[in-house]
N, CA, C and O atoms as a MOPAC input file, in Angstrom:
PM7 MOZYME 1SCF
protein

 N     13.41000 1    10.93700 1   -14.57700 1
 C     12.31700 1    10.01800 1   -14.66400 1
 C     11.74200 1    10.10700 1   -16.07100 1
 O     11.53800 1    11.19400 1   -16.61100 1
 N     11.48900 1     8.95700 1   -16.64000 1
 C     10.89400 1     8.89100 1   -17.97300 1
 C      9.80600 1     7.83600 1   -17.98800 1
 O      9.94900 1     6.76700 1   -17.39600 1
 N      8.73100 1     8.14600 1   -18.66400 1
 C      7.68100 1     7.16600 1   -18.85200 1
 C      7.97300 1     6.32300 1   -20.07300 1
 O      8.72700 1     6.73400 1   -20.95500 1
 N      7.37800 1     5.14900 1   -20.12500 1
 C      7.54300 1     4.29500 1   -21.29000 1
 C      6.30700 1     3.44500 1   -21.47600 1
 O      5.54600 1     3.21400 1   -20.53600 1
 N      6.11500 1     2.98500 1   -22.69100 1
 C      4.94100 1     2.20900 1   -23.03400 1
 C      5.35100 1     0.89700 1   -23.69900 1
 O      4.77500 1     0.48700 1   -24.70700 1
 N      6.34600 1     0.25800 1   -23.12100 1
 C      6.86000 1    -1.00700 1   -23.63700 1
 C      7.13500 1    -1.91600 1   -22.44900 1
 O      6.88400 1    -1.54100 1   -21.30400 1
 N      7.64900 1    -3.10800 1   -22.71900 1
 C      8.10200 1    -3.96500 1   -21.62500 1
 C      9.29700 1    -3.31400 1   -20.93800 1
 O     10.07700 1    -2.60300 1   -21.57200 1
 N      9.43300 1    -3.55800 1   -19.65100 1
 C     10.55700 1    -2.99500 1   -18.90100 1
 C     11.89400 1    -3.41200 1   -19.49900 1
 O     12.82000 1    -2.60500 1   -19.57400 1
 N     11.99800 1    -4.67500 1   -19.92700 1
 C     13.26900 1    -5.13400 1   -20.50700 1
 C     13.61600 1    -4.36800 1   -21.77400 1
 O     14.78100 1    -4.05000 1   -22.00900 1
 N     12.61100 1    -4.07000 1   -22.59200 1
 C     12.87300 1    -3.32100 1   -23.82000 1
 C     13.29000 1    -1.88800 1   -23.51100 1
 O     14.20100 1    -1.35500 1   -24.14500 1
 N     12.63800 1    -1.27200 1   -22.55400 1
 C     12.99600 1     0.09400 1   -22.16800 1
 C     14.39700 1     0.12700 1   -21.55000 1
 O     15.18700 1     1.02600 1   -21.83600 1
 N     14.69600 1    -0.86000 1   -20.70200 1
 C     16.01700 1    -0.91100 1   -20.06800 1
 C     17.12900 1    -1.03600 1   -21.11300 1
 O     18.16900 1    -0.38800 1   -20.99600 1
 N     16.90700 1    -1.86700 1   -22.13000 1
 C     17.89000 1    -1.98300 1   -23.21800 1
 C     18.04600 1    -0.65200 1   -23.94400 1
 O     19.16000 1    -0.22500 1   -24.24900 1
 N     16.91300 1     0.00000 1   -24.21700 1
 C     16.92000 1     1.26300 1   -24.95800 1
 C     17.72400 1     2.35000 1   -24.25400 1
 O     18.45000 1     3.10400 1   -24.90300 1
 N     17.60000 1     2.43400 1   -22.92900 1
 C     18.28700 1     3.50300 1   -22.19000 1
 C     19.60000 1     3.04600 1   -21.56600 1
 O     20.30500 1     3.85200 1   -20.95800 1
 N     19.93800 1     1.76400 1   -21.70700 1
 C     21.19600 1     1.25700 1   -21.15100 1
 C     21.18800 1     1.16900 1   -19.63300 1
 O     22.20200 1     1.43100 1   -18.98700 1
 N     20.04100 1     0.79800 1   -19.05900 1
 C     19.91900 1     0.71300 1   -17.59300 1
 C     20.75800 1    -0.42900 1   -17.04400 1
 O     20.77800 1    -1.52000 1   -17.61300 1
 N     21.44200 1    -0.18300 1   -15.95100 1
 C     22.21900 1    -1.21700 1   -15.27500 1
 C     21.55300 1    -1.68200 1   -13.99900 1
 O     21.83300 1    -2.77600 1   -13.50900 1
 N     20.66000 1    -0.84400 1   -13.45100 1
 C     19.96300 1    -1.14600 1   -12.20000 1
 C     18.51100 1    -0.70900 1   -12.35700 1
 O     18.22400 1     0.33500 1   -12.94400 1
 N     17.60800 1    -1.51400 1   -11.83200 1
 C     16.19300 1    -1.15800 1   -11.78100 1
 C     15.81000 1    -1.06300 1   -10.31100 1
 O     15.95800 1    -2.03700 1    -9.57300 1
 N     15.32200 1     0.08900 1    -9.87700 1
 C     14.87500 1     0.28500 1    -8.50000 1
 C     13.41700 1    -0.10200 1    -8.38600 1
 O     12.58800 1     0.30600 1    -9.20000 1
 N     13.10900 1    -0.88900 1    -7.37700 1
 C     11.74000 1    -1.32200 1    -7.12800 1
 C     11.41300 1    -1.05700 1    -5.66200 1
 O     12.15900 1    -1.46500 1    -4.77200 1
 N     10.31400 1    -0.38400 1    -5.41700 1
 C      9.85600 1    -0.15800 1    -4.04800 1
 C      8.88000 1    -1.24400 1    -3.64900 1
 O      7.94500 1    -1.54400 1    -4.39100 1
 N      9.08600 1    -1.83000 1    -2.49700 1
 C      8.17600 1    -2.86300 1    -2.00700 1
 C      7.68100 1    -2.47600 1    -0.61900 1
 O      8.45600 1    -2.04200 1     0.23200 1
 N      6.37800 1    -2.64000 1    -0.40500 1
 C      5.78100 1    -2.30900 1     0.88600 1
 C      5.42100 1    -3.54700 1     1.67900 1
 O      5.47200 1    -3.54100 1     2.90900 1
 N      5.05800 1    -4.61100 1     0.97700 1
 C      4.56400 1    -5.81000 1     1.64900 1
 C      5.16200 1    -7.04900 1     1.01700 1
 O      5.83600 1    -6.98000 1    -0.01000 1
 N      4.90400 1    -8.17700 1     1.64500 1
 C      5.33900 1    -9.44600 1     1.09600 1
 C      4.66600 1    -9.68000 1    -0.25700 1
 O      5.27600 1   -10.23300 1    -1.17300 1
 N      3.42000 1    -9.26200 1    -0.37800 1
 C      2.70300 1    -9.40400 1    -1.64300 1
 C      3.41200 1    -8.64500 1    -2.75100 1
 O      3.56700 1    -9.16000 1    -3.85800 1
 N      3.85000 1    -7.41100 1    -2.45800 1
 C      4.61700 1    -6.63900 1    -3.44300 1
 C      5.88600 1    -7.39800 1    -3.83600 1
 O      6.23400 1    -7.48600 1    -5.01300 1
 N      6.57400 1    -7.94900 1    -2.81800 1
 C      7.82100 1    -8.66300 1    -3.10000 1
 C      7.56500 1    -9.88000 1    -3.97300 1
 O      8.30800 1   -10.12500 1    -4.92300 1
 N      6.52300 1   -10.64800 1    -3.66500 1
 C      6.21800 1   -11.83800 1    -4.46600 1
 C      5.95900 1   -11.46400 1    -5.92400 1
 O      6.44500 1   -12.13200 1    -6.83600 1
 N      5.19700 1   -10.40000 1    -6.13900 1
 C      4.91100 1    -9.95300 1    -7.50700 1
 C      6.19800 1    -9.51200 1    -8.20800 1
 O      6.46700 1    -9.91800 1    -9.33900 1
 N      6.98100 1    -8.68700 1    -7.53500 1
 C      8.22000 1    -8.18300 1    -8.13900 1
 C      9.22100 1    -9.30700 1    -8.37900 1
 O      9.97400 1    -9.26300 1    -9.35200 1
 N      9.24200 1   -10.30900 1    -7.51200 1
 C     10.15300 1   -11.43300 1    -7.70000 1
 C      9.76900 1   -12.23400 1    -8.94200 1
 O     10.63900 1   -12.66700 1    -9.69800 1
 N      8.46700 1   -12.43100 1    -9.15400 1
 C      8.01700 1   -13.10200 1   -10.37200 1
 C      8.40300 1   -12.29000 1   -11.61000 1
 O      8.85800 1   -12.83900 1   -12.61400 1
 N      8.21300 1   -10.98100 1   -11.51800 1
 C      8.57000 1   -10.09500 1   -12.62100 1
 C     10.07500 1   -10.16300 1   -12.89900 1
 O     10.49900 1   -10.18900 1   -14.05500 1
 N     10.86400 1   -10.19100 1   -11.84900 1
 C     12.31500 1   -10.29200 1   -11.98400 1
 C     12.69800 1   -11.57100 1   -12.72400 1
 O     13.51000 1   -11.53600 1   -13.64900 1
 N     12.11900 1   -12.69000 1   -12.32300 1
 C     12.45600 1   -13.96100 1   -12.98200 1
 C     12.03500 1   -13.97000 1   -14.44400 1
 O     12.75700 1   -14.48700 1   -15.29600 1
 N     10.87300 1   -13.40200 1   -14.73600 1
 C     10.42600 1   -13.32000 1   -16.12500 1
 C     11.38900 1   -12.45500 1   -16.93300 1
 O     11.76900 1   -12.81700 1   -18.04700 1
 N     11.78300 1   -11.31100 1   -16.37000 1
 C     12.70200 1   -10.41100 1   -17.07700 1
 C     14.07700 1   -11.03800 1   -17.26700 1
 O     14.74300 1   -10.78200 1   -18.27000 1
 N     14.50400 1   -11.85600 1   -16.31200 1
 C     15.79100 1   -12.54400 1   -16.46200 1
 C     15.77400 1   -13.50400 1   -17.65000 1
 O     16.78900 1   -13.68100 1   -18.32300 1
 N     14.62700 1   -14.11900 1   -17.90500 1
 C     14.50300 1   -15.02300 1   -19.06000 1
 C     14.47100 1   -14.21800 1   -20.34900 1
 O     15.10100 1   -14.59600 1   -21.33700 1
 N     13.73300 1   -13.10000 1   -20.34200 1
 C     13.61000 1   -12.28200 1   -21.55200 1
 C     14.90400 1   -11.56400 1   -21.91100 1
 O     15.19400 1   -11.36000 1   -23.09000 1
 N     15.68500 1   -11.18000 1   -20.90300 1
 C     16.92800 1   -10.44200 1   -21.15400 1
 C     17.97000 1   -10.83000 1   -20.10500 1
 O     18.20000 1   -10.07700 1   -19.15900 1
 N     18.60600 1   -12.00200 1   -20.26400 1
 C     19.57500 1   -12.46800 1   -19.26700 1
 C     20.73500 1   -11.49400 1   -19.08300 1
 O     21.31100 1   -10.99700 1   -20.05100 1
 N     21.06100 1   -11.23700 1   -17.82100 1
 C     22.20700 1   -10.39300 1   -17.49600 1
 C     22.06300 1    -8.92500 1   -17.82600 1
 O     23.05100 1    -8.19100 1   -17.80300 1
 N     20.86000 1    -8.47900 1   -18.13200 1
 C     20.67600 1    -7.08900 1   -18.54600 1
 C     20.90400 1    -6.10700 1   -17.40000 1
 O     21.58800 1    -5.10000 1   -17.58200 1
 N     20.34300 1    -6.38200 1   -16.22600 1
 C     20.46600 1    -5.45200 1   -15.11200 1
 C     20.39400 1    -6.17900 1   -13.79300 1
 O     20.10300 1    -7.37400 1   -13.73000 1
 N     20.66200 1    -5.43900 1   -12.74800 1
 C     20.53500 1    -5.94700 1   -11.38700 1
 C     19.34800 1    -5.24600 1   -10.74500 1
 O     19.20300 1    -4.03100 1   -10.88200 1
 N     18.49300 1    -5.99200 1   -10.04400 1
 C     17.38100 1    -5.35200 1    -9.34300 1
 C     17.84100 1    -4.82600 1    -7.98500 1
 O     18.73600 1    -5.39800 1    -7.36300 1
 N     17.23800 1    -3.75900 1    -7.54000 1
 C     17.49900 1    -3.21100 1    -6.21600 1
 C     16.14600 1    -2.92800 1    -5.58400 1
 O     15.40200 1    -2.06800 1    -6.05500 1
 N     15.82600 1    -3.65400 1    -4.51300 1
 C     14.54200 1    -3.49800 1    -3.83600 1
 C     14.70200 1    -2.56300 1    -2.65300 1
 O     15.61000 1    -2.72400 1    -1.83700 1
 N     13.81700 1    -1.59000 1    -2.56800 1
 C     13.83800 1    -0.61200 1    -1.48800 1
 C     12.58800 1    -0.77200 1    -0.62700 1
 O     11.47700 1    -0.88700 1    -1.14600 1
 N     12.77500 1    -0.77900 1     0.67300 1
 C     11.64600 1    -0.83200 1     1.61100 1
 C     11.31900 1     0.60300 1     2.03300 1
 O     12.22700 1     1.41600 1     2.20500 1
 N     10.04100 1     0.91900 1     2.19900 1
 C      9.66400 1     2.28900 1     2.56800 1
 C      9.91800 1     2.56400 1     4.04500 1
 O     10.08900 1     1.64400 1     4.84500 1
 N      9.93900 1     3.84600 1     4.38900 1
 C     10.00400 1     4.19600 1     5.80500 1
 C      8.66600 1     3.84300 1     6.43300 1
 O      7.67600 1     3.62900 1     5.73400 1
 N      8.64700 1     3.78600 1     7.73500 1
 C      7.42000 1     3.42000 1     8.43600 1
 C      6.28700 1     4.41000 1     8.18700 1
 O      5.11900 1     4.06200 1     8.36100 1
 N      6.60800 1     5.62700 1     7.78700 1
 C      5.57000 1     6.62000 1     7.50500 1
 C      4.74900 1     6.25300 1     6.27100 1
 O      3.61200 1     6.70500 1     6.13000 1
 N      5.31100 1     5.44000 1     5.37700 1
 C      4.62200 1     5.07200 1     4.14700 1
 C      4.27300 1     3.58900 1     4.10100 1
 O      4.05300 1     3.02900 1     3.02800 1
 N      4.22400 1     2.97400 1     5.24500 1
 C      3.92900 1     1.56000 1     5.33100 1
 C      2.80700 1     1.36300 1     6.33300 1
 O      2.26600 1     2.33700 1     6.85600 1
 N      2.45900 1     0.14000 1     6.60400 1
 C      1.45600 1    -0.13500 1     7.61200 1
 C      1.92800 1    -1.26800 1     8.49700 1
 O      2.79700 1    -2.05500 1     8.12100 1
 N      1.34200 1    -1.33500 1     9.67100 1
 C      1.65900 1    -2.38300 1    10.62300 1
 C      0.33900 1    -3.01900 1    11.01800 1
 O     -0.61900 1    -2.31100 1    11.32800 1
 N      0.27400 1    -4.32500 1    11.01200 1
 C     -0.98100 1    -5.01200 1    11.31200 1
 C     -1.36900 1    -4.83200 1    12.77600 1
 O     -0.51900 1    -4.63500 1    13.64400 1
 N     -2.65800 1    -4.90500 1    13.02400 1
 C     -3.16300 1    -4.76800 1    14.38700 1
 C     -2.67500 1    -5.91400 1    15.27600 1
 O     -2.55600 1    -5.75000 1    16.49000 1
 N     -2.39300 1    -7.06900 1    14.67700 1
 C     -1.86400 1    -8.19700 1    15.44400 1
 C     -0.51800 1    -7.82800 1    16.06700 1
 O     -0.26400 1    -8.13300 1    17.23300 1
 N      0.34100 1    -7.17400 1    15.28900 1
 C      1.64200 1    -6.76000 1    15.82600 1
 C      1.49300 1    -5.68900 1    16.89600 1
 O      2.22500 1    -5.68600 1    17.88600 1
 N      0.54600 1    -4.77900 1    16.69500 1
 C      0.30900 1    -3.72800 1    17.69400 1
 C     -0.16800 1    -4.35500 1    19.00500 1
 O      0.27300 1    -3.95000 1    20.08100 1
 N     -1.06400 1    -5.33500 1    18.92100 1
 C     -1.52700 1    -6.02200 1    20.13800 1
 C     -0.38000 1    -6.76600 1    20.82000 1
 O     -0.32000 1    -6.82500 1    22.04800 1
 N      0.52000 1    -7.32700 1    20.03200 1
 C      1.66600 1    -8.02300 1    20.61500 1
 C      2.55700 1    -7.04200 1    21.36500 1
 O      3.03800 1    -7.35100 1    22.45500 1
 N      2.78000 1    -5.86700 1    20.79200 1
 C      3.56400 1    -4.82900 1    21.48100 1
 C      2.88400 1    -4.46900 1    22.80000 1
 O      3.54500 1    -4.34700 1    23.83100 1
 N      1.55800 1    -4.29900 1    22.76400 1
 C      0.80300 1    -3.95500 1    23.97100 1
 C      0.90200 1    -5.05400 1    25.02300 1
 O      0.95100 1    -4.76000 1    26.21700 1
 N      0.93200 1    -6.32200 1    24.59700 1
 C      1.00000 1    -7.42600 1    25.56000 1
 C      2.30800 1    -7.40900 1    26.35300 1
 O      2.37800 1    -7.97500 1    27.44300 1
 N      3.33400 1    -6.76800 1    25.81500 1
 C      4.60400 1    -6.63100 1    26.52000 1
 C      4.71000 1    -5.28500 1    27.23800 1
 O      5.78800 1    -4.85800 1    27.65100 1
 N      3.54600 1    -4.62800 1    27.37100 1
 C      3.43100 1    -3.35400 1    28.09100 1
 C      4.33400 1    -2.26200 1    27.50600 1
 O      4.92500 1    -1.47100 1    28.24000 1
 N      4.42700 1    -2.23400 1    26.20500 1
 C      5.17600 1    -1.18300 1    25.51600 1
 C      4.19900 1    -0.17100 1    24.95600 1
 O      3.04000 1    -0.49000 1    24.69000 1
 N      4.67700 1     1.06000 1    24.77800 1
 C      3.82800 1     2.10200 1    24.19600 1
 C      3.46400 1     1.70700 1    22.77200 1
 O      4.32500 1     1.28100 1    22.00200 1
 N      2.18700 1     1.84800 1    22.42300 1
 C      1.73700 1     1.47900 1    21.08600 1
 C      1.08000 1     2.63700 1    20.35600 1
 O      0.66400 1     2.47500 1    19.20900 1
 N      0.97300 1     3.79300 1    20.98300 1
 C      0.27000 1     4.92000 1    20.38600 1
 C      0.87100 1     5.34700 1    19.05000 1
 O      0.13800 1     5.77100 1    18.15700 1
 N      2.17000 1     5.24500 1    18.90000 1
 C      2.79700 1     5.67600 1    17.64600 1
 C      2.42300 1     4.77700 1    16.47300 1
 O      2.67100 1     5.13000 1    15.32000 1
 N      1.82700 1     3.61900 1    16.75600 1
 C      1.40300 1     2.71100 1    15.70100 1
 C     -0.09000 1     2.79700 1    15.39800 1
 O     -0.58600 1     2.14100 1    14.48200 1
 N     -0.80000 1     3.61400 1    16.17900 1
 C     -2.25300 1     3.72700 1    16.03100 1
 C     -2.61000 1     5.08400 1    15.44400 1
 O     -1.90700 1     6.06600 1    15.68200 1
 N     -3.69800 1     5.15000 1    14.67700 1
 C     -4.12000 1     6.44200 1    14.12700 1
 C     -4.48700 1     7.41600 1    15.24100 1
 O     -4.98300 1     7.02100 1    16.29700 1
 N     -4.23900 1     8.66700 1    14.98800 1
 C     -4.54900 1     9.70600 1    15.96800 1
 C     -6.05200 1     9.86000 1    16.11300 1
 O     -6.79000 1     9.73000 1    15.13600 1
 N     -6.50600 1    10.13200 1    17.31800 1
 C     -7.93700 1    10.37600 1    17.54600 1
 C     -8.24100 1    11.86400 1    17.55300 1
 O     -9.39600 1    12.25000 1    17.73400 1
 N     -7.24300 1    12.70300 1    17.36300 1
 C     -7.50200 1    14.14200 1    17.30400 1
 C     -8.45500 1    14.43600 1    16.17100 1
 O     -8.34300 1    13.86700 1    15.08500 1
 N     -9.37900 1    15.31500 1    16.42700 1
 C    -10.36300 1    15.64000 1    15.40500 1
 C    -11.53700 1    14.68400 1    15.40400 1
 O    -12.40300 1    14.76900 1    14.53400 1
 N    -11.58000 1    13.77100 1    16.36900 1
 C    -12.72300 1    12.88100 1    16.50500 1
 C    -12.79400 1    11.77600 1    15.46800 1
 O    -13.88500 1    11.27300 1    15.19900 1
 N    -11.68500 1    11.38200 1    14.87800 1
 C    -11.67800 1    10.41900 1    13.79300 1
 C    -12.50600 1     9.17100 1    13.99600 1
 O    -13.36700 1     8.87200 1    13.16900 1
 N    -12.27100 1     8.41600 1    15.09200 1
 C    -12.99000 1     7.16600 1    15.28600 1
 C    -14.35900 1     7.37300 1    15.91800 1
 O    -15.25800 1     6.55300 1    15.73100 1
 N    -14.52200 1     8.43000 1    16.64400 1
 C    -15.75900 1     8.61700 1    17.39800 1
 C    -16.83400 1     9.33300 1    16.60700 1
 O    -17.98500 1     9.38500 1    17.04000 1
 N    -16.49400 1     9.87500 1    15.48400 1
 C    -17.45500 1    10.60100 1    14.67600 1
 C    -18.46000 1     9.63900 1    14.07200 1
 O    -18.08400 1     8.60800 1    13.51500 1
 N    -19.72100 1     9.96900 1    14.18000 1
 C    -20.75400 1     9.12900 1    13.59100 1
 C    -20.85300 1     9.41600 1    12.10400 1
 O    -20.62000 1    10.54400 1    11.66900 1
 N    -21.19400 1     8.41500 1    11.33100 1
 C    -21.35900 1     8.66500 1     9.89700 1
 C    -22.55200 1     9.57500 1     9.64400 1
 O    -23.51600 1     9.58900 1    10.41000 1
 N    -22.47100 1    10.33400 1     8.55600 1
 C    -23.58600 1    11.20400 1     8.19700 1
 C    -24.78800 1    10.35600 1     7.83100 1
 O    -24.65600 1     9.28800 1     7.23500 1
 N    -25.96100 1    10.84600 1     8.19600 1
 C    -27.18300 1    10.12700 1     7.84400 1
 C    -27.56000 1    10.45700 1     6.41000 1
 O    -27.63100 1    11.62400 1     6.02400 1
 N    -27.79200 1     9.44600 1     5.65100 1
 C    -28.13100 1     9.60900 1     4.25100 1
 C    -29.63400 1     9.80500 1     4.12400 1
 O    -30.41100 1     9.00500 1     4.64500 1
 N    -30.04800 1    10.86300 1     3.43400 1
 C    -31.46200 1    11.11600 1     3.20800 1
 C    -31.80100 1    10.73000 1     1.78500 1
 O    -31.27200 1    11.30500 1     0.83400 1
 N    -32.68300 1     9.75700 1     1.63700 1
 C    -33.08700 1     9.31500 1     0.30900 1
 C    -34.26400 1    10.15700 1    -0.16400 1
 O    -35.07100 1    10.62000 1     0.64200 1
 N    -34.35400 1    10.34900 1    -1.45300 1
 C    -35.46200 1    11.12500 1    -2.00600 1
 C    -36.23600 1    10.28400 1    -2.99600 1
 O    -35.70900 1     9.34200 1    -3.58900 1
 N    -37.53100 1    10.65200 1    -3.16600 1
 C    -38.30800 1     9.97500 1    -4.19900 1
 C    -38.06300 1    10.69200 1    -5.51600 1
 O    -37.23800 1    11.60400 1    -5.57200 1
 N    -38.75000 1    10.30700 1    -6.56100 1
 C    -38.49400 1    10.88100 1    -7.87800 1
 C    -38.79600 1    12.37100 1    -7.95800 1
 O    -38.33400 1    13.03400 1    -8.88600 1
 N    -39.55600 1    12.91800 1    -7.01300 1
 C    -39.85200 1    14.34800 1    -7.00400 1
 C    -38.85200 1    15.14000 1    -6.18300 1
 O    -39.09200 1    16.31200 1    -5.89000 1
 N    -37.72600 1    14.52500 1    -5.80100 1
 C    -36.68100 1    15.14900 1    -4.99000 1
 C    -37.18700 1    15.63900 1    -3.64200 1
 O    -36.64600 1    16.59600 1    -3.08800 1
 N    -38.21000 1    14.99800 1    -3.11300 1
 C    -38.67100 1    15.29100 1    -1.75900 1
 C    -38.09700 1    14.21000 1    -0.84300 1
 O    -38.12900 1    13.02700 1    -1.18400 1
 N    -37.57900 1    14.60500 1     0.30100 1
 C    -37.02700 1    13.58700 1     1.20500 1
 C    -38.10700 1    12.59300 1     1.62700 1
 O    -39.25200 1    12.97100 1     1.87600 1
 N    -37.72400 1    11.31000 1     1.70500 1
 C    -38.64100 1    10.30300 1     2.19800 1
 C    -38.77300 1    10.48100 1     3.69300 1
 O    -37.82100 1    10.90100 1     4.35000 1
 N    -39.90600 1    10.17800 1     4.23400 1
 C    -40.04500 1    10.29400 1     5.68000 1
 C    -39.13000 1     9.29900 1     6.40800 1
 O    -38.98200 1     8.15000 1     5.99400 1
 N    -38.53400 1     9.76300 1     7.47900 1
 C    -37.67500 1     8.88800 1     8.26800 1
 C    -38.53200 1     7.84400 1     8.97200 1
 O    -39.64000 1     8.16000 1     9.40500 1
 N    -38.06200 1     6.64000 1     9.09500 1
 C    -38.81500 1     5.56300 1     9.75800 1
 C    -38.32800 1     5.35100 1    11.14000 1
 O    -38.84100 1     4.48600 1    11.85000 1

């Protein structure tokens, strides 16, 4: 792995890259990378081939709409929902105590 501070096409030429790996998580990522690919093709035609990789489900997300659809077909959906162990959803937020300029807590209302 090497960092660079130039355009990707210039760096790819410098190191003789034949393939550029791109990770995409969502359609939005793909749309952005596809635009970048087309721009790079104009700047350096035939320089490299793109390879798009999709992440495993552990590094991605699934919308609640899809989870509800799974539930509507009476399938287990727990593996798609965050764990409640440790009280995650049921924990109340901490109460914020504001102070006046003398660092004395304001009276609760």
